Amino acid sequence: VAADAVPHYNNLMALLASETNGGTGELKNAAVFTPLAGTLGTVKDYFGNAIGGKPTPISQTCQRNFVLLATDGNPTGKTNGDMYTLAEMANIYNPLTSTWSFGTASNDVFTRVTALRTTAYGGRNYDVQTYVVGLGDSVANASSVAALNQMAFLGGTDQAFLASDQAALSDAFRTIAVDIISRTAAASSVSLNSGSWNTGAKVYQGRFSSSDWSGQLLSFPLGNSGQPSNAADWDAAQRVSNQHWSTGRQILTYKASAGLGARGVPFRWPANAGAPGAGEIDPGLVTALNKNAAGTVDNFGVQRLEFLRGNADREERNCAGCAAPVLRSRATSVLGDIVNSAPMYVGGATGDFRDTMESGRYSTYATARGAQSPVIYVGANDGMLHAFSAGTGSELFAYVPWAVRNRLSNLTNNPYTHQYTVDGSPSVGDVYYGGAWRSVLVSGMNAGAPGLFALDVSTPANFTEANASQVVRWEIGDGDADVGYIFGRPLLVKMRDGRWRAIVGNGYNSANGHAVLLMVDVETGAVSKIDTGVGTAGTPNGLSAVAVVSSTDNGVADTVYAGDLYGNLWKFDLSATNAAGWKVAYGNAGAWLPLFSAANGQAITARPDVTRFPKGGYLVAVGSGRYVDITDNAAGSTQAIYGIWDNGAPVTLANLQTQTIVSTAVGGSGSTYRLSTHAVGPATDAVIAGDNAVSLSDYYSLKKGWKLSLPSSGERVVTEAAIRNGRVVISSLIPSTVVCSYGGDGWIIDVDVVTGNRTAALDTNNDGVINNADYLNGSMVSGVQVGAVPAAATIMRGSGAQRALEFKMINTSSGTIVRVPEAGNPVNSRRSAWEQLR
């Protein structure tokens, strides 16, 4: 449809003349009756390229296609031009069974709707789905409503929209447009609100549409089998769009010139932009908003700020003829695209700390937190970190970091070129400072901006502009040469000096180009660092996401593992009781040594996971690969998954036992699975070449871990490893620029964490049981193909008859949530430790 403009409006009105039966060139369907079956037949011909001079709109083999059928009544006209008889038009309701028996007229339409689901063109069948909008008297007629709903059901859109007035019709069109975008959207990640579905779990899914760079956050209930529903409870994108931009939203930002404790202010234009007051936005933010996308001062800052808050008055779709500034249109939602930010569900206490951890009892704080309403936190590329009610999807507050101030004007530019802003995954942890327990959110911004920001989210009652100073804590990175674009999720921990810190790798493209571990005091924002010294400004390195260990099991961090862009896996020793003693674990000052260096061309950007090794020390599992900038689309070097045994000394490639992915096979579920070697010790299933290459005793005495190369061209690991039940689960990515590829493909890989052997883990026939019936070609499988780019797995434990299973809930770039059933721990949870208090 052409953009709204006066000439376009006049052209339409000339065709929408008074209804007649004459050949006046009016734009209309028919003047006498309602030929729905014939109309849908014409639609099928159109999509099937069977109308001369009207080429099919299908241009891609993966294209999603839709029909919007609006009608003011039941079908009355046959395809031959005759009217149906009254008997043929009648639909009969049976009150005993609460069902309808539909007449010939309705069934003819149902047949055409169904036929659209397999529309043939170019040797392929396309699923053309039908939305139905009822108008006029039909919405008040039970027979008509039943028929309209059946059309929508058969058309794949569940139920009809009933538009009895102009407002309802506008809402129907808007909802349909959003639903189409949702069905064609790509996805970012998911979050769960419980560990098993019998506790009322829901799945929260982030999505985005690259057509208009809008975002969604959807809430899906889990069915009796643990499968997410096809229908969302709510879409936060629509909820926030319905909140008034000025009176209905609480948006906070950072005042860089203020002191600690006074840095949170409302994101509103100051009364005097030349001299903002103490409780108003920083002059630097005023300056940034008063510039256009080219960096030229035009003094339209107030209009841009109101646009960012959600004011649509100056969007081109509403104000094409307005004087400048005319800003970009957001017809779908004011919520920006959610691409790399994984939603964070916070429903109560986030830790499991003993009451002797601090002077204040943690159990008291945890009980109070449990009484608060749950919240979902997620970053979006509209310049904001959003907090949504997990119950309703309404926005509670949003935060605009100071770090993205110079990108905000670009978000309003017309035409708009996509850019990242608040794209990082937030962490929320319970910490202790100032004599009290608190819940603090810390997040990087991925490619949006260098640095970190911290918010105190302990008290939802403070989520207002009036209380902004009690929520906003600190930001780091502006001007710090060691701070880059941080892609890793921070971890909030207590350290040996008694302070609570956010630990994170320094990220990529810092001014110094080194790989540096950052430890930021949660209370003050003061930064402690451990510099590996590896990297240069010309060939920049950067430290990736971290894994933190408490070797004494007291909850106090003393060891950190993290990889870097050079392919090094570092171990940091934090066991000293003061920051001056914290250092890289191996080597000496000026010549620090990594725990392990991957093969040439293998960067480590994913977070490792850690578990105890049976013979002492730790097993660190991590995958290699990078997908940070556009040049990373190329296949590059072969990547791998590693299991590194840290037993007090650096490890080399030569110390590792090789495991190999040998073949693939299709399971009873219809999915494709991988078969890999059992190189350590004899296998109990069908032997594969490469099995039993080393005995278990020799493995423990001669090897320092294992490696598993990824066989597909371009395959890599960029998401965190997860160690569960003696296995490591990792998602791999195979990028693609081919149309219809959803950005690529990927696998969920599942092998024994200690040896890298294949193990009985995946349910290949979907019978809910892991046994030898799941073997393919006589062997256990070690991975399953997803069919789109997978995010990191979110883990949910089975319940009831499926207690022995775990389900990996994996968001994919196709917009679907893939549920992978795997072997879990069938034993009920029980106390694993105790502490003598007196």
CSV table of C-alpha atoms in Angstrom, one decimal, residues 73 117 156 227 254 257 275 293 379 402 486 502 512 535 668 694 703 745 772 778:
chain,number,residue,atom,x,y,z
A,73,GLY,CA,-21.9,-11.1,6.0
A,117,ARG,CA,-2.8,-23.7,2.5
A,156,GLY,CA,-4.2,-20.9,10.4
A,227,GLN,CA,5.5,-27.6,25.2
A,254,TYR,CA,22.0,8.8,33.8
A,257,SER,CA,27.9,15.2,36.1
A,275,ALA,CA,21.2,25.2,32.1
A,293,ALA,CA,22.1,11.9,12.5
A,379,GLY,CA,17.6,-4.6,26.4
A,402,TRP,CA,24.5,7.7,29.2
A,486,ILE,CA,31.2,-5.9,26.4
A,502,ALA,CA,30.5,-7.4,39.0
A,512,ASN,CA,44.4,-0.4,24.5
A,535,GLY,CA,46.8,-7.6,22.4
A,668,GLY,CA,12.2,-41.3,14.6
A,694,VAL,CA,42.8,-44.7,24.8
A,703,LYS,CA,45.8,-36.6,28.8
A,745,ASP,CA,21.7,-23.3,10.8
A,772,ASN,CA,18.6,-48.0,23.4
A,778,GLY,CA,23.1,-48.9,16.7
